[in-house]
Coordinates of C-alpha atoms and ligand atoms in Angstrom, one line a residue:
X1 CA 0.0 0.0 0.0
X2 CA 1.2 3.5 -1.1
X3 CA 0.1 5.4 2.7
X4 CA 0.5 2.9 5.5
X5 CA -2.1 0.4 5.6
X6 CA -4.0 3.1 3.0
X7 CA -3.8 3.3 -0.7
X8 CA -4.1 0.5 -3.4
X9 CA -6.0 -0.6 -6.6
X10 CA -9.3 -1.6 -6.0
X11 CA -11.2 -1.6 -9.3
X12 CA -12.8 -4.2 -11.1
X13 CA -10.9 -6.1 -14.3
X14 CA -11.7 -3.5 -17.1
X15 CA -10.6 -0.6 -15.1
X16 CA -7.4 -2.0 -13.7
X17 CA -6.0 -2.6 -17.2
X18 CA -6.8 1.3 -17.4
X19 CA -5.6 2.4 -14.4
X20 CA -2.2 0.1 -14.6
X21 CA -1.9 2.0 -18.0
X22 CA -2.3 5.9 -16.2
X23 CA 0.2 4.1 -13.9
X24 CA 3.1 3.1 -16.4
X25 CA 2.8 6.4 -18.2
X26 CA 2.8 8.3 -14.8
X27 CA 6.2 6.7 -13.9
X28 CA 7.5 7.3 -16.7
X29 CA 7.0 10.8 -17.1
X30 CA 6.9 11.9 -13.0
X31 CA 10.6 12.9 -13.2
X32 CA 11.0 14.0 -17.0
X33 CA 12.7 17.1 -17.0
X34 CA 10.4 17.9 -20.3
X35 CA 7.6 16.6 -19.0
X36 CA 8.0 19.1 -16.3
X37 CA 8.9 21.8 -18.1
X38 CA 6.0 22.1 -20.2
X39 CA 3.3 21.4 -16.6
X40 CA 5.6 24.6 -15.1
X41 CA 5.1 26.8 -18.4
X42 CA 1.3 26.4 -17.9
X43 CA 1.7 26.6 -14.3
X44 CA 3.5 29.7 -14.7
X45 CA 1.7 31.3 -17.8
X46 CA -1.6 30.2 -17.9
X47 CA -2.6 29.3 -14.0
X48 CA -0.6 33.0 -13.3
X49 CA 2.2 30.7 -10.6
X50 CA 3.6 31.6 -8.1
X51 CA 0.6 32.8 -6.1
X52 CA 0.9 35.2 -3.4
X53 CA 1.4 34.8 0.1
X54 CA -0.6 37.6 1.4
X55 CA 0.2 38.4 5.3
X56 CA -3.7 39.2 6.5
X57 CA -2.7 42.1 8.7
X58 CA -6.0 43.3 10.0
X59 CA -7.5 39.2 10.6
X60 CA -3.9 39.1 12.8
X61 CA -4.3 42.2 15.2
X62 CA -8.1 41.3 15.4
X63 CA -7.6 37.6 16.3
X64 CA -4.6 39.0 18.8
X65 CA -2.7 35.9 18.3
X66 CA -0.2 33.9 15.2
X67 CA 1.0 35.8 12.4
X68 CA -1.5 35.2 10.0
X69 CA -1.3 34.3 5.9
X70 CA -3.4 33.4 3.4
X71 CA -2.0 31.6 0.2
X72 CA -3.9 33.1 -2.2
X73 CA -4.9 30.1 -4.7
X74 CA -8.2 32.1 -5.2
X75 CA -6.1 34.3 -7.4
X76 CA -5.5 31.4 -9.6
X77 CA -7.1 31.2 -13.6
X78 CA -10.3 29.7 -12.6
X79 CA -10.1 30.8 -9.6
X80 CA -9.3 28.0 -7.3
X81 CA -6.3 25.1 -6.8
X82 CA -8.0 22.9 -9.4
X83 CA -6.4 24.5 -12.6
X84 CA -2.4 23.0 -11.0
X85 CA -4.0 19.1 -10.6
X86 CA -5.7 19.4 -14.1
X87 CA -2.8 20.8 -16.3
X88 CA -0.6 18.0 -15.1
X89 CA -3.1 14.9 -15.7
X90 CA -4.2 17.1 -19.0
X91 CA -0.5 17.2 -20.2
X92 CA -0.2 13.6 -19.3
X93 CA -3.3 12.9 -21.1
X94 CA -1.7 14.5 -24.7
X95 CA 1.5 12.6 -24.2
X96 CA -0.7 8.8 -23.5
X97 CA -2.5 10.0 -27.4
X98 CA -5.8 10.3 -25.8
X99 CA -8.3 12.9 -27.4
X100 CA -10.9 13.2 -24.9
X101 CA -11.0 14.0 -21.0
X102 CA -13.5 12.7 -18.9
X103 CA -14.6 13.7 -15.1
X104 CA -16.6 14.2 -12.4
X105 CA -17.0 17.0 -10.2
X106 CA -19.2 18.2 -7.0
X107 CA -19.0 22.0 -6.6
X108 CA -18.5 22.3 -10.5
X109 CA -14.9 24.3 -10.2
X110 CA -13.5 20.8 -10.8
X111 CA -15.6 20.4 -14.5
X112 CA -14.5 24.3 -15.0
X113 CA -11.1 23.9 -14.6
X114 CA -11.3 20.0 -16.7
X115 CA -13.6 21.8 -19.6
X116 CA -10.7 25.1 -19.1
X117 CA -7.5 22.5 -19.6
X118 CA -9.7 20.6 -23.0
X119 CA -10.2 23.8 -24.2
X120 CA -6.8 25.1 -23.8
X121 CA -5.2 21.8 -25.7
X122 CA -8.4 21.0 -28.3
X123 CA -9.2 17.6 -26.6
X124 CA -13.1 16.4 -26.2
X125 CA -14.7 16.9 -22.3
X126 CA -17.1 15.0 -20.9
X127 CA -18.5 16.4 -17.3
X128 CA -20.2 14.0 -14.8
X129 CA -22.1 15.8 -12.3
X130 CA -25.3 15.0 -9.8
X131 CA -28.6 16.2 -10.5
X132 CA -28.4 17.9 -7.4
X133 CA -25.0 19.7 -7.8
X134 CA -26.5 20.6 -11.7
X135 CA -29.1 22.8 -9.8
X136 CA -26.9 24.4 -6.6
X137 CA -24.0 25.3 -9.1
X138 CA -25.9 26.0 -12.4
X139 CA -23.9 28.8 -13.2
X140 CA -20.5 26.7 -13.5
X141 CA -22.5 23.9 -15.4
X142 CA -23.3 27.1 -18.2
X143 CA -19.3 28.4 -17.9
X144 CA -18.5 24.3 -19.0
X145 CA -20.9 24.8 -22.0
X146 CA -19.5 27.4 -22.3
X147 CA -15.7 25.5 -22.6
X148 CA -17.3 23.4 -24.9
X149 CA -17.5 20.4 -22.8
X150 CA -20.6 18.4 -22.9
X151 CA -22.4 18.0 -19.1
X152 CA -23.6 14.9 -17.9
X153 CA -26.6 14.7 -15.1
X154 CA -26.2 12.3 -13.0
X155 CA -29.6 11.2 -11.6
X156 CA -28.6 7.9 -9.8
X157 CA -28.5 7.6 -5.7
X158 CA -28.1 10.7 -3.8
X159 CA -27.3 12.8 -6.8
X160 CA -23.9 14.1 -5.5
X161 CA -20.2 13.4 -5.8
X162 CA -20.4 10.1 -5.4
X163 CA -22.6 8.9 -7.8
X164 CA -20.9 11.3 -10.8
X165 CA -17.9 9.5 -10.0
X166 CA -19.3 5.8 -10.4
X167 CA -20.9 7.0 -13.4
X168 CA -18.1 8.6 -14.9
X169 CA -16.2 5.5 -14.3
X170 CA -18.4 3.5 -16.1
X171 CA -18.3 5.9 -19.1
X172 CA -14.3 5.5 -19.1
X173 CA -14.7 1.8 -19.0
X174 CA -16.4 1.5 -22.8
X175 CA -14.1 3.8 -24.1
X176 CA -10.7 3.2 -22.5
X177 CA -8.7 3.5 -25.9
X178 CA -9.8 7.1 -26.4
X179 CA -9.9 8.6 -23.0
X180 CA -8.5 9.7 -20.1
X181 CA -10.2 10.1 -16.9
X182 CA -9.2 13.1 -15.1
X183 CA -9.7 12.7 -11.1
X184 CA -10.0 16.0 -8.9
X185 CA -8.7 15.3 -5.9
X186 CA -6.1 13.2 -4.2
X187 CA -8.5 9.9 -4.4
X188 CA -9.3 6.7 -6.4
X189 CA -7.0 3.8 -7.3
X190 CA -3.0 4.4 -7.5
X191 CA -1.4 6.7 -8.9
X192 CA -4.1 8.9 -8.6
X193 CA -3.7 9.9 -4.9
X194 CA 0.3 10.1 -5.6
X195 CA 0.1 12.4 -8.9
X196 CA -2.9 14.8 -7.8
X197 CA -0.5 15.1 -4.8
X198 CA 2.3 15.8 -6.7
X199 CA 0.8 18.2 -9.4
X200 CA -0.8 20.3 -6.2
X201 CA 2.7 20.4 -3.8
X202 CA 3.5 23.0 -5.6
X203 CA 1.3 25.1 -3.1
X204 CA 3.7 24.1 -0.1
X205 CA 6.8 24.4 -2.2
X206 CA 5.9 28.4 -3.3
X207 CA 4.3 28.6 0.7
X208 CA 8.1 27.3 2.2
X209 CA 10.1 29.8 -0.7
X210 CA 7.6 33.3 -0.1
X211 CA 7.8 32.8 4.0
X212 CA 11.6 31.8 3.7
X213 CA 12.3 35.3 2.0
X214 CA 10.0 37.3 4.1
X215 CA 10.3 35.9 7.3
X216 CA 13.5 34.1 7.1
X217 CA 11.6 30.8 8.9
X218 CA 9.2 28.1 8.4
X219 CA 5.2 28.4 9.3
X220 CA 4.4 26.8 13.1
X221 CA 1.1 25.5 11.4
X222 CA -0.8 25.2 8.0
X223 CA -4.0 24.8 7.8
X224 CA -6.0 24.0 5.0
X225 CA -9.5 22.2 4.5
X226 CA -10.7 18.7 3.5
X227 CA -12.8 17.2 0.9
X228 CA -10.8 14.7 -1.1
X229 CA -8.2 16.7 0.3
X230 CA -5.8 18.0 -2.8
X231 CA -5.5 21.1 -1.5
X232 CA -4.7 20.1 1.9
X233 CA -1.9 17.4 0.3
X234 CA -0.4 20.1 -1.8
X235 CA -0.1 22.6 0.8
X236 CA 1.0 19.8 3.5
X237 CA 3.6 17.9 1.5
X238 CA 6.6 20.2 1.3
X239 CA 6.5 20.2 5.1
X240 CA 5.8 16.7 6.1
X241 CA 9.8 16.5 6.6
X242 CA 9.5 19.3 9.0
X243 CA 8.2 18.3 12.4
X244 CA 8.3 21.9 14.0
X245 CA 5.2 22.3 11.7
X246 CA 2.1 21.4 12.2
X247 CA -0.6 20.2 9.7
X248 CA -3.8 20.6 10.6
X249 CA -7.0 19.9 7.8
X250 CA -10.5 21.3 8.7
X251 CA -13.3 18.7 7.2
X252 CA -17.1 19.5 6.9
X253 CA -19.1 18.5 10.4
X254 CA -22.3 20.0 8.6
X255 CA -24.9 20.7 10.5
X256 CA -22.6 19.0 13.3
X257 CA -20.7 15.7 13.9
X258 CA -23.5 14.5 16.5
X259 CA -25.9 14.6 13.5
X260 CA -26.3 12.5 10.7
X261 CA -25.5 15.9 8.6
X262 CA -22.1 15.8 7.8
X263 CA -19.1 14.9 5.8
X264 CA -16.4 14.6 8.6
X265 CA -14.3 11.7 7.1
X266 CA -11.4 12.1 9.2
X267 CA -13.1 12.2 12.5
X268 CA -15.9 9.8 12.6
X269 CA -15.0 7.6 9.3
X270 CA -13.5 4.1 9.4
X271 CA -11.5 2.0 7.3
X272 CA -13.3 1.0 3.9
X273 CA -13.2 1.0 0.5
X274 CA -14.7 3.9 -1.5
X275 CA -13.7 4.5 -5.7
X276 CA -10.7 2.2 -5.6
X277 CA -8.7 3.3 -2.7
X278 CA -8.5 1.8 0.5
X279 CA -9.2 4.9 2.9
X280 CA -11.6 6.3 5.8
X281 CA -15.0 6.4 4.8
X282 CA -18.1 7.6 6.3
X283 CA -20.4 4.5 7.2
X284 CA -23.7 3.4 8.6
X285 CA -24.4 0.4 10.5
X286 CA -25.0 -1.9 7.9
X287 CA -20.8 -0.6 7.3
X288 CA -22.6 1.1 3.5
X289 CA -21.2 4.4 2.5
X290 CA -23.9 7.0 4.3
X291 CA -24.9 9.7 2.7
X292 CA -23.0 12.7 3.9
X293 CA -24.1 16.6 4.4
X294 CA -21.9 19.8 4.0
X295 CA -22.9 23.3 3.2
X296 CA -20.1 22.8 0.7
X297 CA -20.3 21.1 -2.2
X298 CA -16.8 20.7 -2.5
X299 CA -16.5 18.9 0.9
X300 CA -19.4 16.8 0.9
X301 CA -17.8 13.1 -0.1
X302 CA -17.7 10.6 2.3
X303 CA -14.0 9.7 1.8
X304 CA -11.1 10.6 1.6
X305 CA -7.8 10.9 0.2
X306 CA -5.7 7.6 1.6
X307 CA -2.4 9.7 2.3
X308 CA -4.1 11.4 5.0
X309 CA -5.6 8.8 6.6
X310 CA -1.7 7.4 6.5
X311 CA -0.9 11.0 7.9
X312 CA -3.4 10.5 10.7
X313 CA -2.5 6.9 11.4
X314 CA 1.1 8.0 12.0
X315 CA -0.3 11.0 13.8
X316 CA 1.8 14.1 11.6
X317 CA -1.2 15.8 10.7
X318 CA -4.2 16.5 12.7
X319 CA -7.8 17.0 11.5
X320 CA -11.0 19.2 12.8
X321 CA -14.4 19.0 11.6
X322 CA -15.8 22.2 11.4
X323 CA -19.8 23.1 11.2
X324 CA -22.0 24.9 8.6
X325 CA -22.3 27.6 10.6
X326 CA -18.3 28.4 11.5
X327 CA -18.0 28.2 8.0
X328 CA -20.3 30.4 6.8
X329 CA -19.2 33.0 9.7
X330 CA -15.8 32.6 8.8
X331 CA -16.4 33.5 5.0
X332 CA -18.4 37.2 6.0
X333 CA -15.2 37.3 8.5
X334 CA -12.5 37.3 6.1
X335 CA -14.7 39.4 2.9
X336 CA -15.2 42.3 6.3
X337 CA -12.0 41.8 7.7
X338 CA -10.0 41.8 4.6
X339 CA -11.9 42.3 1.6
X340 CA -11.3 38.7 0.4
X341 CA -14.8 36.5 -0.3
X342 CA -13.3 32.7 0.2
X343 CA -15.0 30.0 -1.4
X344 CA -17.0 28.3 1.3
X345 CA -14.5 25.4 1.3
X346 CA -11.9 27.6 2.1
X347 CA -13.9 29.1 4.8
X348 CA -13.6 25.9 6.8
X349 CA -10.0 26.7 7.0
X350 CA -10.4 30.1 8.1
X351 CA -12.8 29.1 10.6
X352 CA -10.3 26.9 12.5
X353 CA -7.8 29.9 11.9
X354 CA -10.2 31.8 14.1
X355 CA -10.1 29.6 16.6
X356 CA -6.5 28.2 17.0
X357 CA -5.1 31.5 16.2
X358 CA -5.9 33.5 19.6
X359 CA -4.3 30.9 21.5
X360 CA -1.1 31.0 19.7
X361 CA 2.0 33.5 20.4
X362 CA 2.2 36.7 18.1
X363 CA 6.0 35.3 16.8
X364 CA 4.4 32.2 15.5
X365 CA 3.4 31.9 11.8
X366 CA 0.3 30.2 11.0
X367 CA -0.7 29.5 6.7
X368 CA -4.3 29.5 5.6
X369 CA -4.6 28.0 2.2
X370 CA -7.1 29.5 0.7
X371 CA -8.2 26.9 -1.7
X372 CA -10.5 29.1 -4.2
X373 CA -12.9 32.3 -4.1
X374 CA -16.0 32.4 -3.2
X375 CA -18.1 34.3 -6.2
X376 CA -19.7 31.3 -7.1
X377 CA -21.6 30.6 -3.4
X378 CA -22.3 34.0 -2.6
X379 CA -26.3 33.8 -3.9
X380 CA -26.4 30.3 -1.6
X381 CA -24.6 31.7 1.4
X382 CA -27.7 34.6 0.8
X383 CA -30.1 31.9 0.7
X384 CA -28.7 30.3 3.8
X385 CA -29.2 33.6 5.6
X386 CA -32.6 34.0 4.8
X387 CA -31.8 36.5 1.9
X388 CA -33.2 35.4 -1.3
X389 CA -31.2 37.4 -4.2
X390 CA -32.8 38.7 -7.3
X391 CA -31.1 37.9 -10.6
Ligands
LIG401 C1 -12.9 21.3 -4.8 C2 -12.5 22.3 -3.8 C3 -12.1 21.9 -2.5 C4 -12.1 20.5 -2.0 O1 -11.2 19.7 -2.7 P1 -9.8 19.2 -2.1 O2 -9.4 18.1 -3.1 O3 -10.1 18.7 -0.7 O4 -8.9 20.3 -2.1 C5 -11.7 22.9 -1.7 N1 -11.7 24.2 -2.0 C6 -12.2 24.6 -3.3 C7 -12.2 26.1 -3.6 C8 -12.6 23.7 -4.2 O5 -13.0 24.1 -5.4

């Protein structure tokens, strides 16, 4: 197993011959020097790389605690961490002679930023997405079109995450010669986990580089939140050497981790299997996957990536599961306190910034990632609040 007792291949015949292929080609590229000069081009060019490390002045002296900054992966094109994971697997893609990407996504950025990479290197895109998420994120499912990809609606089961991905699986599976299947977070079968990890570590790599110049030190935390937990790896992963720092990822508790509401992998999952990876899963009683809850349509999946459930097991990262309501507190916070409106993911992450940062001393660093911004959940967040917008 790649992550302690986490990790592994566990997909039926027909996609294994697949996946071993993704595999072969992803070793033998990983550590081509051309290979990763052309992902770094786009990084640089197209996603705008480096992003900045912005020191939140005004969220420090009102918190009264840690030095506080946000890494700024809202200010990426497409406006979130997706666009780094996507270019790689797209690149990839090109160089295995496939012609047409395939995915799934929950919140939609994922499908933007897949239908952004097609359209940016004239390959087909096919989007997987559940009936539900088709109606919360409606606008992203238009800006796909829009890409040219075509949209899928997936009306199976819960008509989430989970069900796009099974279907989109499927899809893959009758047409493995032609296609690539583009995963958007650190899950599924090896090499997924590993190369979503290494396409995002970039994030920790420009976070250990910006600090080392200004400050002249590493970060005494970073924080970042959880849904398969990509941006979470990539921010993590430059530091896991360095055991001054620690990691902490902030999963959806939903309407609270006492409920049945919630998508807190980390803290109340259990070992199981969940779209080919051997992780923590969310379970019922009948050990099925349960249907999980989360404000956030980017955090509600009831797994996880395996290498943090490896980083729990050996106990170098720590996770919190944080409610509906600290997130959506958090995200009017940090658009008051510093004119920044996070994406409601990201808001998870402020939220435990809030409340681990007053305890801390003012000479200590702590890193927010902030995964993506938050345009496309401000009429929801509205909602939420009682506040029905007019458009
Ligand atoms: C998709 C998404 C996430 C959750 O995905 P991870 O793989 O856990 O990073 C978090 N933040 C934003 C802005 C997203 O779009």
């Amino acid at each position: 197993m790649e992550f302690g007792k986490y990790g592994g291949q566990f997909v039926p015949g027909p996609i294994l011959k697949a996946v071993k292929e993704v595999e072969e080609a992803y070793l033998k590229y990983r550590e081509d020097p051309d290979f990763l000069s052309e992902f770094h081009h786009y990084l640089r060019t197209y996603a705008n790389r480096p992003s900045s490390l912005y020191y939140a002045e005004r969220m420090t002296k009102d918190l009264g605690g840690a030095k506080i900054y946000l890494k700024r992966e809202d200010l990426n094109h497409t406006g979130a961490h997706k666009i780094n994971n996507v270019l790689g697997q797209a690149l990839l893609a090109k160089r295995m002679g496939k012609t047409k990407l395939i995915a799934e996504t929950g919140a939609g950025q994922h499908g933007v930023a897949t239908a952004t990479a097609a359209a940016l290197f004239g390959m087909e895109c096919e989007i997987h997405m559940g009936a539900v998420d088709v109606v919360k994120q409606a606008v992203n499912v238009y800006r796909m079109r829009l890409l040219g990809a075509k949209v899928i609606s997936v009306e199976e089961g819960q008509k989430t995450l989970k069900e796009a991905v099974d279907s989109a699986l499927m899809t893959w599976s009758s047409e493995l010669d032609t296609t690539f299947y583009l995963i958007g977070s650190a899950v599924g079968p090896h090499p997924y986990p590993m190369m979503v990890r290494d396409f995002q570590k970039v994030i920790g790599i420009e976070i250990k580089e910006q600090l080392g110049t200004m400050e002249k030190r590493l970060p005494d935390a970073v924080v970042a939140c959880i849904g398969g937990g990509s941006n979470a790896i990539g921010a993590f992963y430059a530091f896991i050497g360095d055991p001054s720092v620690r990691l902490i990822g902030a999963e959806a508790a939903g309407k609270g981790i006492e409920t049945k509401e919630h998508a807190a992998t980390m803290v109340c999952g259990r070992d199981g299997v969940i779209h080919g990876m051997k992780t923590l899963v969310v379970l019922d009683e009948h050990d099925e996957i349960a249907p999980v809850y989360s404000i956030s349509a980017g955090l509600d999946y009831p797994g996880v990536g395996p290498e943090h459930a490896g980083l729990k097991d050996s106990g170098r990262a720590e996770y919190v599961a944080i409610t509906d309501s600290e997130a959506i507190e958090a995200f009017r916070y940090l658009s008051r306190m510093e004119g920044i409106i996070p994406a409601i993911e990201s808001a998870h992450a402020i939220a435990q910034a809030m409340r681990m940062a007053p305890a801390m001393d003012p000479d200590q660093i702590l890193v927010v990632n902030l995964s993506g911004r938050g345009d496309k959940d401000v009429k929801q967040i509205a909602r939420f609040e009682g506040e029905a917008l007019v458009d």
